[in-house]
């Protein structure tokens, strides 16, 4: 190495300040995530997000009705639930799993935490991006359903605005639960916790049945209210179909409470992990 | 801007659930353009101190300013001005080496053109030209280390934190890094470096703070630190003491200051450091006369390592 000083090494740039720097950094972190999904792991993302809904739609929406184990119109009831499930679980997993790995094994999170934005905003960025992945996956379920379900997709009286809002807030709610898991669970237990959390979340979220239909099982009906997915599934039924669903104010309240609660918990946990 | 670029005063850190404080009131300041070394045994509080200065650890007492910004009150402004090369690789494994550099600069708001140009320059400067498109998973330890330093320089930081930058590197990689660090100094970057490697500290650092048990126990230039030895000349002895346990040490004390840690050796040997100007042959004779057997005799060169052991002792951490 020569003794001459390469100009590359010299510090010479006045940095951007404050909010402008944070906004640029936030955008760049999203840009990095988008680049990685599109350029390096598109197939993986699609398989991870869409395999489960494809099988649910096929087995519950097509096989069961065809062998007579479910009614003919069951697919119509099922689809809004599967869209909600895909939305929430994709957002959840894409927040929780990367966080566990990046905080413990690869330490990749460190470079993000040193970017010029507050630590909590790094957590928000993780949530926003995971919610985005959830939304993409949820929307892709619709054309898949059109092919898989015997009667195709029969959405009547769609509320586009309602659907869009549900996608956004349902995704955020799922990502918030993921943030809680990703920061609260020690890395050596994440396998167990995932199994213990995901299965109940999947089956108590009013995905495969309308919530009102649980009237004969009042204890189970009450339990399902603890699951944010219940409100997203019912919301999808309200926004996309004429089928019976939970009253709108309850749906809004349920999603609002779970989003705020899990986000607050998750971000607090994130900052604790980020700054000793 | 006048005044030191890093200013740490009475810094304290107690981790939750820890019995003892990790840092117990450390103070120092670093001038712009200086290479400042933080030396100490494992667990001395070096990494915690760097953690506070790089906004990753919240102090429980004292103050720390970087380029005039309080690290606890305005961490974002601090992060704008610093770069960190950690002990352990934390490269973005989903990205190629080149992308690691360009996305890092993007976080700091650099334009696409600047990112591309700088990434290519730095890959070249760190001997990674032509390897930019490889996944960092396939990089060797030395290459990863070089890439991390290149990444740190992407956003032109005013202060670079290097946490044990050469630990685990082969001699070639180490020499290369030393050259790079010296080039950075020439270019005016302030550097805070932690290391156990005395040679490294001596060669690179303008000033060195030695920390142990969370306290700063010395702060000076490498030359100034050598004056901390009772005498710049001295001998390091390993002796089989024979029957009369204290006799050897008493014999040595006749020559000058003695630091002996006898009981710790399982084989009953005495390890002593004698600070004096006496000729080694004279000392050897005195040891034999006191009934001891000389196993090893080494002249102390007043190196930084001698200072370090003099100040922090020989106990394992």
XYZ file of C-alpha atoms in Angstrom:
593
model
C 0.000 0.000 0.000
C 1.456 3.350 -0.963
C 1.776 6.100 1.599
C -0.146 8.548 -0.597
C -3.511 9.470 0.813
C -6.404 8.377 -1.363
C -9.018 11.150 -1.437
C -11.637 8.460 -0.889
C -10.699 8.180 2.738
C -11.049 11.842 3.611
C -14.047 12.916 5.658
C -15.492 15.892 3.873
C -19.217 15.875 3.644
C -21.553 17.982 5.799
C -24.249 15.535 6.880
C -27.974 15.953 6.357
C -29.639 16.934 9.575
C -32.564 15.829 11.684
C -35.836 14.720 10.183
C -34.659 14.972 6.628
C -31.848 12.532 7.360
C -34.239 10.186 9.167
C -36.733 10.277 6.312
C -34.000 9.507 3.769
C -32.682 6.681 5.929
C -36.180 5.247 6.402
C -36.762 5.285 2.662
C -33.371 3.720 1.994
C -34.027 0.894 4.468
C -37.294 0.156 2.655
C -35.395 0.331 -0.619
C -32.888 -2.223 0.625
C -35.673 -4.581 1.743
C -37.519 -4.234 -1.549
C -34.304 -4.881 -3.470
C -33.614 -8.040 -1.496
C -37.129 -9.413 -1.999
C -37.272 -8.651 -5.687
C -33.700 -9.460 -6.652
C -32.672 -12.209 -4.286
C -35.648 -14.003 -2.781
C -38.772 -13.523 -4.854
C -39.489 -17.234 -5.245
C -38.904 -17.824 -1.541
C -41.219 -15.013 -0.581
C -44.010 -16.269 -2.809
C -43.647 -19.863 -1.607
C -43.537 -18.859 2.045
C -46.565 -16.619 1.778
C -48.781 -18.409 -0.689
C -48.305 -22.129 -0.158
C -50.409 -22.195 2.985
C -53.393 -20.286 1.511
C -53.242 -22.412 -1.631
C -53.583 -25.588 0.422
C -56.275 -24.168 2.681
C -58.283 -23.006 -0.331
C -57.819 -26.293 -2.122
C -58.577 -28.660 0.762
C -61.243 -26.666 2.591
C -62.736 -24.818 -0.367
C -62.607 -27.507 -3.006
C -61.921 -30.999 -1.655
C -64.278 -30.865 1.342
C -67.299 -29.601 -0.635
C -66.609 -32.106 -3.381
C -66.571 -35.094 -1.031
C -69.612 -33.735 0.729
C -67.926 -32.801 4.018
C -68.721 -29.106 3.601
C -71.547 -27.138 1.971
C -71.277 -25.988 -1.621
C -71.002 -22.294 -0.792
C -68.324 -22.758 1.841
C -65.662 -21.275 -0.433
C -67.394 -17.897 -0.306
C -67.198 -17.894 3.481
C -63.654 -19.191 3.502
C -62.001 -16.794 1.065
C -62.222 -13.574 3.124
C -60.814 -15.500 6.060
C -57.924 -16.864 4.006
C -57.112 -13.391 2.684
C -57.037 -12.120 6.280
C -54.963 -15.081 7.473
C -52.413 -14.624 4.690
C -52.215 -10.897 5.391
C -51.706 -11.213 9.129
C -49.415 -14.254 9.177
C -47.179 -13.048 6.358
C -46.725 -9.700 8.095
C -46.141 -11.434 11.428
C -43.571 -13.916 10.185
C -41.696 -11.369 8.128
C -41.229 -9.197 11.170
C -40.524 -11.819 13.813
C -38.178 -14.233 12.064
C -35.742 -11.733 10.535
C -35.578 -9.844 13.821
C -34.667 -12.932 15.798
C -31.926 -13.788 13.337
C -30.603 -10.256 12.881
C -30.467 -9.481 16.575
C -28.697 -12.680 17.560
C -26.929 -14.617 14.836
C -26.006 -12.304 12.009
C -26.052 -8.976 13.913
C -27.175 -7.442 10.642
C -29.470 -5.127 12.556
C -26.446 -3.165 13.791
C -25.819 -1.445 10.498
C -29.444 -0.320 10.442
C -29.313 0.889 14.014
C -26.307 3.036 13.111
C -28.161 4.656 10.221
C -29.154 8.237 10.997
C -32.629 7.630 12.334
C -33.976 6.948 15.836
C -33.884 3.290 16.924
C -37.675 3.039 17.281
C -38.037 4.158 13.682
C -35.920 1.178 12.608
C -38.549 -0.971 14.333
C -41.369 0.873 12.579
C -39.616 0.334 9.258
C -39.459 -3.405 9.900
C -43.197 -3.407 10.602
C -44.097 -1.275 7.602
C -42.148 -3.430 5.223
C -43.491 -6.687 6.622
C -47.026 -5.288 6.422
C -46.293 -4.469 2.777
C -45.287 -8.052 2.119
C -48.469 -9.203 3.847
C -50.558 -6.937 1.621
C -48.937 -8.211 -1.573
C -49.463 -11.823 -0.484
C -53.092 -11.172 0.538
C -53.927 -9.562 -2.800
C -52.287 -12.440 -4.697
C -54.609 -14.868 -2.911
C -57.567 -13.490 -4.898
C -56.476 -14.630 -8.394
C -55.337 -17.934 -6.887
C -58.787 -18.410 -5.377
C -60.404 -17.664 -8.737
C -58.558 -20.685 -10.119
C -58.806 -23.015 -7.112
C -62.336 -22.532 -5.757
C -65.034 -24.425 -7.687
C -67.295 -21.358 -7.981
C -64.408 -18.906 -8.379
C -64.431 -15.580 -6.577
C -67.875 -14.159 -5.864
C -67.350 -10.835 -4.194
C -70.586 -8.873 -4.027
C -70.838 -5.273 -2.972
C -67.116 -4.742 -2.497
C -66.095 -1.737 -0.453
C -62.779 -0.819 -2.044
C -61.885 1.715 0.634
C -62.821 -0.713 3.402
C -60.707 -3.431 1.767
C -57.730 -1.075 1.369
C -57.921 0.101 4.975
C -58.199 -3.475 6.201
C -55.147 -4.469 4.201
C -53.129 -1.634 5.710
C -54.236 -1.963 9.316
C -54.499 -5.744 9.276
C -50.946 -5.890 7.961
C -49.724 -3.484 10.625
C -51.522 -5.477 13.340
C -49.874 -8.709 12.186
C -46.474 -7.045 11.967
C -46.935 -5.614 15.458
C -47.564 -9.096 16.881
C -44.455 -10.193 14.992
C -42.435 -7.375 16.507
C -43.474 -8.474 19.984
C -42.471 -12.084 19.248
C -39.269 -11.126 17.470
C -37.986 -8.989 20.305
C -39.369 -10.801 23.347
C -38.472 -14.382 22.479
C -34.905 -15.586 22.985
C -33.452 -17.030 19.771
C -33.073 -20.561 21.109
C -36.835 -20.763 21.773
C -38.178 -19.220 18.598
C -39.014 -22.625 17.077
C -41.143 -23.614 20.031
C -42.795 -20.225 20.342
C -43.649 -20.138 16.673
C -45.349 -23.508 16.865
C -47.146 -22.582 20.072
C -48.307 -19.203 18.798
C -48.998 -19.746 15.109
C -51.333 -22.728 15.349
C -53.771 -21.150 17.844
C -53.557 -17.874 15.940
C -54.499 -19.653 12.714
C -57.442 -21.551 14.135
C -58.979 -19.005 16.504
C -59.013 -16.140 14.004
C -62.502 -16.628 12.515
C -60.719 -17.701 9.354
C -62.675 -20.847 8.577
C -66.007 -19.766 10.052
C -67.909 -16.521 10.524
C -67.579 -15.255 14.083
C -71.370 -14.957 14.537
C -71.658 -18.660 13.735
C -69.965 -19.470 17.037
C -73.092 -18.459 18.988
C -73.504 -22.047 20.211
C -69.945 -22.116 21.561
C -69.934 -18.932 23.636
C -66.659 -19.715 25.433
C -64.844 -20.251 22.161
C -66.500 -17.183 20.707
C -65.068 -15.173 23.601
C -61.600 -16.695 23.243
C -61.438 -15.708 19.580
C -61.791 -12.061 20.565
C -58.256 -12.177 21.938
C -56.961 -12.845 18.434
C -56.463 -9.754 16.246
C -56.978 -11.957 13.205
C -60.653 -12.432 14.189
C -61.372 -8.769 13.535
C -59.444 -8.728 10.271
C -61.286 -11.837 9.007
C -64.653 -10.400 9.959
C -63.638 -7.105 8.399
C -62.830 -8.873 5.130
C -66.257 -10.558 5.208
C -67.832 -7.134 5.720
C -65.787 -5.446 2.999
C -65.969 -8.145 0.338
C -69.249 -10.060 0.789
C -72.858 -9.855 1.900
C -72.348 -12.677 4.376
C -73.161 -12.099 8.051
C -70.287 -10.497 9.983
C -69.425 -8.797 13.210
C -70.725 -5.223 13.545
C -68.444 -2.651 12.003
C -67.698 -0.615 15.156
C -66.461 -3.772 16.910
C -64.264 -4.652 13.966
C -62.714 -1.178 13.975
C -62.303 -1.183 17.736
C -60.755 -4.649 17.747
C -58.206 -3.824 15.051
C -57.416 -0.440 16.592
C -56.838 -1.841 20.082
C -54.687 -4.742 18.966
C -52.636 -2.567 16.614
C -51.925 0.063 19.260
C -51.290 -2.448 22.020
C -48.965 -4.757 20.106
C -47.153 -1.883 18.401
C -46.475 -0.171 21.705
C -45.250 -3.393 23.310
C -43.259 -4.399 20.273
C -41.533 -1.051 19.790
C -40.671 -0.891 23.472
C -39.165 -4.346 23.201
C -37.340 -3.358 20.046
C -35.719 -0.288 21.586
C -34.694 -2.373 24.599
C -32.961 -4.843 22.360
C -31.442 -2.093 20.244
C -30.024 0.079 23.024
C -28.577 -1.595 26.114
C -15.229 23.888 15.596
C -13.003 24.128 18.608
C -12.618 21.739 21.490
C -12.244 17.970 21.445
C -14.221 15.943 18.932
C -14.993 13.286 21.536
C -15.507 14.290 25.136
C -16.313 11.731 27.807
C -16.714 12.804 31.424
C -17.338 10.587 34.453
C -19.005 7.980 32.258
C -20.794 5.224 34.154
C -22.719 2.179 33.047
C -24.447 -0.444 35.129
C -26.250 -3.096 33.095
C -29.579 -4.227 34.482
C -29.157 -7.179 36.860
C -25.382 -6.742 36.955
C -23.861 -6.631 40.396
C -20.978 -4.409 39.418
C -20.715 -1.377 37.193
C -19.136 -2.127 33.807
C -17.799 1.415 33.548
C -17.060 3.372 36.701
C -16.513 7.013 35.886
C -14.221 6.997 32.851
C -13.151 10.398 31.433
C -11.127 11.238 28.354
C -11.260 13.473 25.327
C -10.027 13.029 21.781
C -8.793 15.791 19.514
C -9.703 15.969 15.870
C -7.377 13.942 13.678
C -6.020 11.896 16.572
C -5.775 8.116 16.761
C -6.800 7.307 20.284
C -6.337 3.851 21.731
C -8.469 2.244 24.392
C -6.485 -0.586 25.918
C -7.511 -3.048 28.562
C -8.026 -6.710 29.403
C -11.232 -8.510 28.389
C -14.186 -7.146 30.304
C -12.404 -3.935 31.239
C -15.198 -1.755 29.858
C -13.756 -0.889 26.443
C -16.652 -2.178 24.379
C -19.216 -0.648 26.732
C -17.492 2.727 26.401
C -17.545 2.442 22.618
C -21.173 1.317 22.866
C -22.106 4.549 24.639
C -20.225 6.702 22.142
C -21.887 4.941 19.230
C -25.402 5.265 20.722
C -25.862 1.526 21.256
C -25.545 1.603 25.035
C -27.324 4.091 27.294
C -25.066 5.368 30.049
C -26.266 5.399 33.653
C -24.098 8.357 34.626
C -21.779 11.009 33.268
C -21.777 12.624 29.852
C -20.469 11.790 26.408
C -20.279 14.222 23.502
C -19.343 13.437 19.917
C -18.572 16.392 17.662
C -20.467 18.573 20.129
C -23.601 16.392 20.220
C -24.777 14.677 23.393
C -25.005 10.943 22.568
C -27.961 10.411 24.895
C -29.946 13.463 23.728
C -29.224 13.575 20.023
C -28.170 10.097 18.895
C -29.258 10.687 15.292
C -26.851 13.600 14.852
C -24.115 11.508 16.431
C -24.819 8.614 14.063
C -24.463 11.000 11.112
C -20.860 11.654 12.089
C -19.540 8.299 13.187
C -18.863 4.896 11.743
C -18.306 1.677 13.628
C -16.356 -1.428 12.754
C -17.428 -3.996 15.343
C -15.511 -6.983 16.652
C -17.825 -9.434 14.947
C -18.852 -9.382 11.311
C -22.291 -7.862 10.882
C -22.422 -7.577 7.115
C -25.754 -7.776 5.343
C -25.719 -11.368 4.165
C -28.621 -10.940 1.795
C -26.533 -8.561 -0.267
C -23.377 -8.713 -2.346
C -20.254 -6.924 -1.116
C -20.845 -4.047 -3.505
C -24.468 -3.759 -2.409
C -23.385 -3.728 1.235
C -21.477 -0.550 0.439
C -24.052 1.160 -1.746
C -27.024 0.532 0.547
C -25.067 1.700 3.563
C -24.398 4.996 1.786
C -28.048 5.185 0.788
C -29.022 5.104 4.478
C -26.935 8.245 4.824
C -28.611 10.000 1.921
C -25.911 9.739 -0.738
C -26.975 10.012 -4.355
C -26.912 6.984 -6.612
C -23.941 8.330 -8.535
C -21.896 9.064 -5.407
C -22.704 5.616 -4.007
C -21.558 3.831 -7.098
C -18.384 5.853 -7.442
C -17.427 5.593 -3.789
C -18.167 1.879 -3.574
C -15.861 1.193 -6.496
C -13.116 3.390 -5.070
C -13.274 1.766 -1.665
C -13.411 -1.789 -3.026
C -10.260 -0.892 -4.924
C -8.586 0.744 -1.906
C -9.263 -2.303 0.264
C -8.068 -4.848 -2.233
C -11.547 -6.135 -3.054
C -11.818 -4.897 -6.621
C -13.326 -7.618 -8.778
C -14.896 -9.343 -5.769
C -17.723 -6.847 -5.344
C -20.411 -9.045 -6.817
C -19.754 -11.978 -4.529
C -22.079 -12.793 -1.674
C -20.431 -11.808 1.599
C -21.150 -15.301 2.948
C -18.283 -16.491 0.812
C -15.835 -13.906 2.083
C -12.920 -14.938 4.312
C -12.529 -13.338 7.741
C -9.933 -10.890 6.478
C -11.986 -9.898 3.459
C -15.070 -9.387 5.616
C -13.062 -7.186 7.960
C -11.781 -5.082 5.069
C -15.257 -4.803 3.648
C -16.606 -3.644 7.022
C -14.027 -0.875 7.158
C -14.814 0.097 3.569
C -18.493 0.175 4.494
C -17.767 2.344 7.508
C -15.970 4.849 5.283
C -18.754 5.024 2.696
C -20.528 7.918 4.391
C -17.322 9.845 5.120
C -17.517 9.771 8.909
C -15.617 12.286 11.022
C -14.898 9.688 13.659
C -14.218 6.031 13.074
C -14.603 3.502 15.888
C -12.572 0.342 15.434
C -13.311 -2.337 18.012
C -10.374 -4.755 17.954
C -9.992 -4.401 14.199
C -7.179 -6.906 13.729
C -8.181 -9.656 16.147
C -8.156 -12.957 14.289
C -6.491 -11.616 11.150
C -3.390 -13.119 9.561
C -0.192 -11.021 9.624
C -0.582 -9.817 6.030
C -4.114 -8.631 6.617
C -3.018 -6.957 9.814
C -0.207 -5.044 8.158
C -2.525 -3.994 5.379
C -5.028 -2.645 7.885
C -2.355 -0.764 9.763
C -1.366 0.951 6.513
C -4.981 1.811 5.855
C -5.450 3.226 9.323
C -2.366 5.372 8.920
C -3.672 6.594 5.556
C -6.927 7.532 7.264
C -5.030 9.533 9.829
C -3.207 11.349 7.038
C -6.587 12.162 5.540
C -7.739 13.682 8.822
C -10.166 11.070 10.167
C -10.288 10.801 13.927
C -10.057 7.201 15.091
C -10.894 5.514 18.354
C -9.399 2.060 18.450
C -9.620 -0.699 21.015
C -7.102 -3.485 21.040
C -5.190 -5.974 23.170
C -2.373 -5.861 20.706
C 0.348 -3.734 22.253
C 2.355 -3.586 19.060
C -0.678 -2.271 17.268
C -1.384 0.338 19.930
C 2.211 1.452 20.002
C 2.484 1.744 16.269
C -0.815 3.482 15.550
C -1.970 5.479 18.538
C -1.163 9.096 19.322
C -2.496 8.644 22.832
C -3.648 5.650 24.786
C -6.016 5.209 27.707
C -5.565 1.997 29.682
C -8.764 0.843 31.345
C -9.248 -1.959 33.821
C -12.249 -2.960 35.929
C -14.233 -0.114 34.392
C -11.758 2.569 35.395
C -9.205 4.558 33.503
C -5.885 3.765 35.110
C -3.573 5.604 32.727
C -3.754 8.057 29.852
C -0.747 9.251 27.922
C 1.243 8.983 24.724
C 2.893 5.583 24.211
C 6.203 7.179 25.213
C 4.649 8.798 28.295
C 3.135 5.468 29.349
C 6.564 3.828 29.350
C 7.629 6.290 32.026
C 5.049 4.678 34.288
C 7.355 1.698 34.737
C 9.400 1.987 37.957
C 12.424 1.935 35.703
C 12.627 1.728 31.942
C 15.177 -1.026 32.232
C 14.379 -4.274 33.939
C 14.351 -8.044 33.908
C 11.631 -10.611 33.760
C 12.545 -13.808 35.645
C 11.122 -17.263 36.110
C 12.733 -18.972 39.077
C 12.477 -22.308 40.876
C 12.792 -20.983 44.453
C 14.269 -24.103 46.113
C 13.804 -24.655 49.851
C 13.820 -21.089 51.114
C 10.626 -19.622 49.847
C 11.200 -15.913 50.343
C 14.955 -15.957 49.867
C 14.963 -15.435 46.117
C 12.586 -12.470 46.240
C 14.628 -10.920 49.062
C 17.758 -11.345 47.008
C 16.144 -9.617 44.048
C 14.875 -6.755 46.192
C 18.467 -5.848 46.885
C 18.728 -4.707 43.232
C 15.563 -2.615 42.892
C 11.770 -2.731 42.714
C 10.329 -6.258 42.456
C 6.892 -7.352 41.300
C 6.507 -11.049 42.098
C 3.481 -13.288 41.878
C 4.670 -16.536 43.410
C 1.801 -18.671 44.609
C -0.176 -18.738 41.340
C 2.089 -21.109 39.467
C 1.044 -24.712 40.050
C 4.613 -25.873 39.783
C 5.710 -23.526 42.585
C 7.803 -21.305 40.327
C 8.186 -17.608 41.028
C 7.505 -15.168 38.240
C 9.185 -11.871 39.071
C 9.753 -8.569 37.338
C 12.750 -6.682 38.569
C 13.176 -3.008 37.696
C 16.840 -2.056 37.961
C 19.926 -1.224 35.935
C 21.950 -4.168 37.225
C 23.604 -6.529 34.745
C 21.630 -9.739 34.107
C 24.646 -11.890 35.044
C 24.820 -10.317 38.495
C 21.131 -10.957 39.062
C 21.461 -14.563 37.903
C 24.296 -15.161 40.342
C 22.289 -13.655 43.205
C 19.378 -15.961 42.403
C 21.622 -19.035 42.463
C 23.200 -17.894 45.729
C 19.754 -17.567 47.329
C 19.162 -21.247 46.511
C 16.979 -20.659 43.476
C 17.266 -22.130 39.993
C 16.907 -19.725 37.124
C 14.508 -21.057 34.472
C 14.055 -17.998 32.319
C 15.602 -14.551 32.157
C 14.311 -11.913 29.753
C 15.280 -8.287 29.460
C 12.278 -5.911 29.762
C 12.370 -3.426 26.941
C 9.985 -0.969 28.517
C 7.467 -1.960 25.865
C 3.826 -1.071 26.124
C 3.141 -4.672 27.031
C 5.416 -4.313 30.035
C 3.500 -1.183 31.053
C 0.224 -2.958 30.533
C 1.175 -5.945 32.686
C 2.704 -3.601 35.248
C -0.641 -1.751 35.525
C -3.178 -4.545 35.159
C -1.377 -7.571 36.573
C -0.968 -11.071 35.185
C -4.255 -12.573 36.344
C -6.451 -14.215 33.716
C -9.736 -12.484 33.047
